PDB file of C-alpha atoms in Angstrom:
ATOM      1  CA  MET A   1       0.030   0.036   0.027  1.00 69.00           C
ATOM      2  CA  GLU A   2       1.146   3.700  -0.676  1.00 88.00           C
ATOM      3  CA  GLU A   3       1.632   5.869   2.336  1.00 88.00           C
ATOM      4  CA  GLN A   4      -1.619   7.804   1.564  1.00 89.00           C
ATOM      5  CA  GLU A   5      -3.614   4.748   1.147  1.00 91.00           C
ATOM      6  CA  LEU A   6      -2.096   3.475   4.544  1.00 90.00           C
ATOM      7  CA  ILE A   7      -3.295   6.806   6.241  1.00 91.00           C
ATOM      8  CA  GLU A   8      -6.750   6.712   4.933  1.00 92.00           C
ATOM      9  CA  ALA A   9      -7.071   3.137   6.046  1.00 93.00           C
ATOM     10  CA  ALA A  10      -5.834   3.905   9.549  1.00 91.00           C
ATOM     11  CA  LYS A  11      -8.039   6.758   9.683  1.00 91.00           C
ATOM     12  CA  SER A  12     -11.013   4.489   8.872  1.00 91.00           C
ATOM     13  CA  GLY A  13      -9.888   2.375  11.688  1.00 89.00           C
ATOM     14  CA  ASP A  14      -7.949  -0.286   9.870  1.00 91.00           C
ATOM     15  CA  LYS A  15      -5.462  -1.770  12.648  1.00 91.00           C
ATOM     16  CA  ARG A  16      -3.128  -3.415  10.158  1.00 93.00           C
ATOM     17  CA  ALA A  17      -2.645   0.047   8.321  1.00 92.00           C
ATOM     18  CA  LEU A  18      -2.125   1.662  11.650  1.00 91.00           C
ATOM     19  CA  ALA A  19       0.554  -0.964  12.746  1.00 92.00           C
ATOM     20  CA  GLU A  20       2.358  -0.652   9.453  1.00 93.00           C
ATOM     21  CA  ILE A  21       2.705   2.974  10.138  1.00 93.00           C
ATOM     22  CA  VAL A  22       4.163   2.313  13.252  1.00 92.00           C
ATOM     23  CA  LYS A  23       6.581  -0.297  11.980  1.00 93.00           C
ATOM     24  CA  LYS A  24       7.546   1.923   9.087  1.00 93.00           C
ATOM     25  CA  TYR A  25       8.411   5.014  11.394  1.00 94.00           C
ATOM     26  CA  GLU A  26       9.322   3.454  14.838  1.00 92.00           C
ATOM     27  CA  LYS A  27      13.123   3.363  14.315  1.00 93.00           C
ATOM     28  CA  THR A  28      13.158   6.931  12.930  1.00 92.00           C
ATOM     29  CA  ILE A  29      11.089   8.251  15.719  1.00 92.00           C
ATOM     30  CA  TYR A  30      13.019   6.503  18.364  1.00 91.00           C
ATOM     31  CA  ASN A  31      16.363   7.809  17.006  1.00 90.00           C
ATOM     32  CA  PHE A  32      15.373  11.226  16.837  1.00 90.00           C
ATOM     33  CA  SER A  33      13.742  10.937  20.307  1.00 88.00           C
ATOM     34  CA  PHE A  34      16.946   9.552  21.735  1.00 87.00           C
ATOM     35  CA  LYS A  35      19.094  12.543  20.002  1.00 87.00           C
ATOM     36  CA  ILE A  36      16.820  15.057  21.753  1.00 85.00           C
ATOM     37  CA  CYS A  37      16.169  13.328  25.029  1.00 80.00           C
ATOM     38  CA  ARG A  38      19.601  11.676  25.266  1.00 80.00           C
ATOM     39  CA  ASN A  39      18.356   8.873  27.426  1.00 82.00           C
ATOM     40  CA  PRO A  40      17.011   5.701  26.252  1.00 88.00           C
ATOM     41  CA  GLU A  41      14.146   5.291  28.625  1.00 89.00           C
ATOM     42  CA  LYS A  42      12.941   8.928  27.829  1.00 86.00           C
ATOM     43  CA  ALA A  43      13.455   8.127  24.155  1.00 87.00           C
ATOM     44  CA  GLU A  44      11.488   4.987  24.387  1.00 90.00           C
ATOM     45  CA  ASN A  45       8.484   6.898  26.400  1.00 90.00           C
ATOM     46  CA  THR A  46       8.692   9.713  23.857  1.00 89.00           C
ATOM     47  CA  MET A  47       8.315   7.177  20.918  1.00 91.00           C
ATOM     48  CA  GLN A  48       5.343   5.635  22.589  1.00 92.00           C
ATOM     49  CA  GLU A  49       3.553   9.091  23.402  1.00 91.00           C
ATOM     50  CA  THR A  50       4.190  10.152  19.843  1.00 92.00           C
ATOM     51  CA  PHE A  51       2.452   6.961  18.531  1.00 91.00           C
ATOM     52  CA  LEU A  52      -0.455   7.481  20.983  1.00 92.00           C
ATOM     53  CA  SER A  53      -0.746  11.027  19.787  1.00 91.00           C
ATOM     54  CA  MET A  54      -0.713   9.848  16.259  1.00 92.00           C
ATOM     55  CA  VAL A  55      -3.431   7.319  16.998  1.00 90.00           C
ATOM     56  CA  LYS A  56      -5.584   9.898  18.826  1.00 91.00           C
ATOM     57  CA  SER A  57      -4.980  12.950  16.111  1.00 91.00           C
ATOM     58  CA  LEU A  58      -4.553  11.160  12.917  1.00 91.00           C
ATOM     59  CA  HIS A  59      -8.061  12.262  11.690  1.00 89.00           C
ATOM     60  CA  GLN A  60      -6.463  15.716  12.011  1.00 90.00           C
ATOM     61  CA  PHE A  61      -3.651  15.023   9.660  1.00 90.00           C
ATOM     62  CA  ASP A  62      -4.501  16.835   6.316  1.00 87.00           C
ATOM     63  CA  GLY A  63      -1.872  15.548   4.236  1.00 85.00           C
ATOM     64  CA  LYS A  64      -0.383  19.162   3.680  1.00 84.00           C
ATOM     65  CA  SER A  65       2.992  17.778   4.797  1.00 85.00           C
ATOM     66  CA  LYS A  66       4.463  14.528   4.905  1.00 89.00           C
ATOM     67  CA  LEU A  67       3.636  12.172   7.628  1.00 91.00           C
ATOM     68  CA  SER A  68       7.260  11.831   8.684  1.00 90.00           C
ATOM     69  CA  THR A  69       7.144  15.649   8.990  1.00 88.00           C
ATOM     70  CA  TRP A  70       4.046  15.688  11.158  1.00 90.00           C
ATOM     71  CA  LEU A  71       5.520  12.950  13.328  1.00 92.00           C
ATOM     72  CA  TYR A  72       8.793  14.736  13.666  1.00 90.00           C
ATOM     73  CA  ARG A  73       6.730  17.694  15.012  1.00 89.00           C
ATOM     74  CA  ILE A  74       4.913  15.603  17.617  1.00 90.00           C
ATOM     75  CA  VAL A  75       8.327  14.139  18.805  1.00 89.00           C
ATOM     76  CA  ALA A  76       9.721  17.627  19.113  1.00 87.00           C
ATOM     77  CA  ASN A  77       6.633  18.879  21.133  1.00 85.00           C
ATOM     78  CA  HIS A  78       6.538  15.878  23.450  1.00 84.00           C
ATOM     79  CA  CYS A  79      10.302  16.294  24.151  1.00 80.00           C
ATOM     80  CA  LEU A  80      10.120  20.031  24.800  1.00 78.00           C
ATOM     81  CA  MET A  81       7.064  19.336  27.090  1.00 78.00           C
ATOM     82  CA  GLU A  82       8.787  17.124  29.053  1.00 74.00           C
ATOM     83  CA  VAL A  83      11.698  19.402  29.487  1.00 69.00           C
ATOM     84  CA  ARG A  84       9.379  22.394  30.435  1.00 67.00           C
ATOM     85  CA  LYS A  85       7.284  20.215  32.603  1.00 68.00           C
ATOM     86  CA  LYS A  86       9.925  18.438  34.746  1.00 60.00           C
ATOM     87  CA  ARG A  87      12.788  20.642  34.019  1.00 51.00           C
ATOM     88  CA  TYR A  88      14.710  17.510  33.136  1.00 37.00           C
ATOM     89  CA  GLN A  89      18.363  18.112  32.752  1.00 42.00           C
ATOM     90  CA  PHE A  90      19.616  16.181  29.833  1.00 40.00           C
ATOM     91  CA  ALA A  91      22.485  13.618  30.238  1.00 39.00           C
ATOM     92  CA  SER A  92      25.588  13.486  28.151  1.00 38.00           C
ATOM     93  CA  ILE A  93      26.055  10.254  26.202  1.00 38.00           C
ATOM     94  CA  ASP A  94      29.609   9.052  25.989  1.00 38.00           C
ATOM     95  CA  ASP A  95      29.148   6.756  23.149  1.00 37.00           C
ATOM     96  CA  GLU A  96      26.690   7.759  20.472  1.00 39.00           C
ATOM     97  CA  ASP A  97      28.670   7.088  17.372  1.00 40.00           C
ATOM     98  CA  GLU A  98      25.203   6.925  15.281  1.00 39.00           C
ATOM     99  CA  LEU A  99      24.682  10.465  15.757  1.00 38.00           C
ATOM    100  CA  PHE A 100      27.628  11.641  13.843  1.00 39.00           C
ATOM    101  CA  GLU A 101      28.391   8.544  11.702  1.00 39.00           C
ATOM    102  CA  ASN A 102      28.829   9.366   8.130  1.00 36.00           C
ATOM    103  CA  LYS A 103      28.131  13.094   8.948  1.00 39.00           C
ATOM    104  CA  ILE A 104      31.238  14.736  10.192  1.00 36.00           C
ATOM    105  CA  THR A 105      33.864  12.183  10.012  1.00 36.00           C
ATOM    106  CA  ALA A 106      33.079   9.900   6.965  1.00 36.00           C
ATOM    107  CA  ASP A 107      35.870  10.993   4.896  1.00 42.00           C
ATOM    108  CA  TRP A 108      38.313  10.711   7.672  1.00 38.00           C
ATOM    109  CA  LYS A 109      37.314   7.349   8.865  1.00 43.00           C
ATOM    110  CA  GLU A 110      39.951   5.426   6.954  1.00 44.00           C
ATOM    111  CA  ILE A 111      42.994   7.438   7.964  1.00 41.00           C
ATOM    112  CA  PRO A 112      44.605   5.751  11.005  1.00 43.00           C
ATOM    113  CA  SER A 113      46.290   8.842  12.133  1.00 43.00           C
ATOM    114  CA  PHE A 114      43.123  10.737  12.375  1.00 43.00           C
ATOM    115  CA  SER A 115      41.207   8.081  14.519  1.00 48.00           C
ATOM    116  CA  VAL A 116      42.312   9.539  17.941  1.00 48.00           C
ATOM    117  CA  GLU A 117      41.395  13.027  16.713  1.00 54.00           C
ATOM    118  CA  ASN A 118      38.006  11.769  15.625  1.00 60.00           C
ATOM    119  CA  ASP A 119      37.181  10.147  18.741  1.00 71.00           C
ATOM    120  CA  GLU A 120      38.061  13.240  20.802  1.00 75.00           C
ATOM    121  CA  LEU A 121      36.148  15.613  18.470  1.00 72.00           C
ATOM    122  CA  LYS A 122      32.952  13.218  18.593  1.00 79.00           C
ATOM    123  CA  LYS A 123      33.244  13.331  22.445  1.00 83.00           C
ATOM    124  CA  VAL A 124      33.645  17.072  22.599  1.00 83.00           C
ATOM    125  CA  LEU A 125      30.782  17.592  19.936  1.00 83.00           C
ATOM    126  CA  ASP A 126      28.455  15.233  21.731  1.00 86.00           C
ATOM    127  CA  GLU A 127      29.126  17.114  25.052  1.00 88.00           C
ATOM    128  CA  ALA A 128      28.567  20.551  23.527  1.00 90.00           C
ATOM    129  CA  ILE A 129      25.316  19.120  21.975  1.00 90.00           C
ATOM    130  CA  GLY A 130      24.193  18.061  25.323  1.00 89.00           C
ATOM    131  CA  LYS A 131      24.801  21.514  26.752  1.00 91.00           C
ATOM    132  CA  LEU A 132      22.316  23.159  24.169  1.00 92.00           C
ATOM    133  CA  SER A 133      19.054  24.064  25.416  1.00 90.00           C
ATOM    134  CA  PRO A 134      16.450  21.776  23.931  1.00 88.00           C
ATOM    135  CA  GLU A 135      14.975  24.273  21.784  1.00 90.00           C
ATOM    136  CA  TYR A 136      18.318  24.915  20.162  1.00 94.00           C
ATOM    137  CA  ARG A 137      19.156  21.269  20.118  1.00 93.00           C
ATOM    138  CA  VAL A 138      15.818  20.282  18.388  1.00 92.00           C
ATOM    139  CA  VAL A 139      16.587  22.765  15.386  1.00 94.00           C
ATOM    140  CA  PHE A 140      20.196  21.847  15.248  1.00 94.00           C
ATOM    141  CA  LEU A 141      19.472  18.089  15.046  1.00 92.00           C
ATOM    142  CA  LEU A 142      16.742  18.500  12.540  1.00 92.00           C
ATOM    143  CA  ARG A 143      18.652  20.882  10.380  1.00 92.00           C
ATOM    144  CA  ASP A 144      22.298  19.894  10.653  1.00 90.00           C
ATOM    145  CA  VAL A 145      21.995  16.048  11.627  1.00 88.00           C
ATOM    146  CA  GLU A 146      18.830  14.989  10.050  1.00 89.00           C
ATOM    147  CA  GLY A 147      19.257  17.174   7.008  1.00 89.00           C
ATOM    148  CA  PHE A 148      15.866  18.879   6.940  1.00 91.00           C
ATOM    149  CA  SER A 149      15.330  22.184   5.261  1.00 93.00           C
ATOM    150  CA  THR A 150      14.827  25.341   7.044  1.00 94.00           C
ATOM    151  CA  GLU A 151      11.102  25.473   5.802  1.00 94.00           C
ATOM    152  CA  GLU A 152      10.508  21.616   7.010  1.00 92.00           C
ATOM    153  CA  THR A 153      12.238  22.421  10.361  1.00 92.00           C
ATOM    154  CA  GLY A 154       9.964  25.183  10.811  1.00 93.00           C
ATOM    155  CA  GLN A 155       6.799  23.162  10.014  1.00 90.00           C
ATOM    156  CA  MET A 156       7.976  20.387  12.441  1.00 90.00           C
ATOM    157  CA  THR A 157       8.713  22.856  15.388  1.00 90.00           C
ATOM    158  CA  ASP A 158       5.962  25.223  14.652  1.00 90.00           C
ATOM    159  CA  LEU A 159       8.492  27.970  14.340  1.00 92.00           C
ATOM    160  CA  SER A 160       8.848  30.695  11.337  1.00 95.00           C
ATOM    161  CA  VAL A 161      11.695  30.489   9.030  1.00 95.00           C
ATOM    162  CA  PRO A 162      13.568  33.488  10.537  1.00 96.00           C
ATOM    163  CA  ALA A 163      13.093  31.839  14.051  1.00 95.00           C
ATOM    164  CA  VAL A 164      14.601  28.422  12.817  1.00 95.00           C
ATOM    165  CA  LYS A 165      17.446  30.503  11.303  1.00 95.00           C
ATOM    166  CA  SER A 166      18.080  32.370  14.332  1.00 95.00           C
ATOM    167  CA  ARG A 167      18.119  29.519  16.740  1.00 95.00           C
ATOM    168  CA  LEU A 168      20.168  27.483  14.244  1.00 94.00           C
ATOM    169  CA  HIS A 169      22.702  30.269  14.106  1.00 95.00           C
ATOM    170  CA  ARG A 170      22.886  30.506  17.806  1.00 95.00           C
ATOM    171  CA  ALA A 171      23.215  26.749  18.087  1.00 94.00           C
ATOM    172  CA  ARG A 172      26.169  26.855  15.870  1.00 93.00           C
ATOM    173  CA  ALA A 173      27.955  29.787  17.507  1.00 93.00           C
ATOM    174  CA  PHE A 174      27.287  27.969  20.856  1.00 93.00           C
ATOM    175  CA  LEU A 175      28.790  24.753  19.588  1.00 91.00           C
ATOM    176  CA  ARG A 176      31.692  26.325  17.894  1.00 89.00           C
ATOM    177  CA  ASN A 177      32.615  28.369  21.200  1.00 90.00           C
ATOM    178  CA  GLU A 178      32.435  24.873  23.171  1.00 88.00           C
ATOM    179  CA  ILE A 179      34.625  23.296  20.725  1.00 84.00           C
ATOM    180  CA  ASN A 180      37.199  25.893  20.628  1.00 83.00           C
ATOM    181  CA  GLU A 181      37.205  26.152  24.499  1.00 86.00           C
ATOM    182  CA  ALA A 182      37.564  22.179  24.649  1.00 81.00           C
ATOM    183  CA  PHE A 183      40.502  22.323  22.220  1.00 76.00           C
ATOM    184  CA  ARG A 184      42.367  25.336  24.140  1.00 78.00           C
ATOM    185  CA  LYS A 185      42.613  23.339  27.282  1.00 66.00           C
TER     186      LYS A 185
END
């Protein structure tokens, strides 16, 4: 079935279509949740909350955007609500190769002399991302890690294009400063 057919079938109460949508997006939603929440249990909970929200609100999905865009927005909202509600302090992840695999160090992977530097850069960058406020982290991850356009990021986060650009600029500046500080030591 095409995705639009699945959506229409799920809206009509077809549990198999709904299960297929969940199966199609569960890894994507979990991975994005983990990148924001930086905690496996919180990511699992956010993924479940996202699909629960999807089931409850699927009838409101109008198809003006892709389903994945709509789901990313739900994930971002759940993560940000959790932070605001509980003032949750995000933990730093020591070993999250998947976050940067083939994004920053892909060309250097095969050169042994850069191995130590790559590992150190990953660690410093991961720690810096962990220090970003959730509002900036979401925008940074959507644009620079997931590769969505500014417009798509705005749709997912319910922000205007200028607000996305501003948050992205501030996130990048913060990360640049954190990396510079780490390598001055």
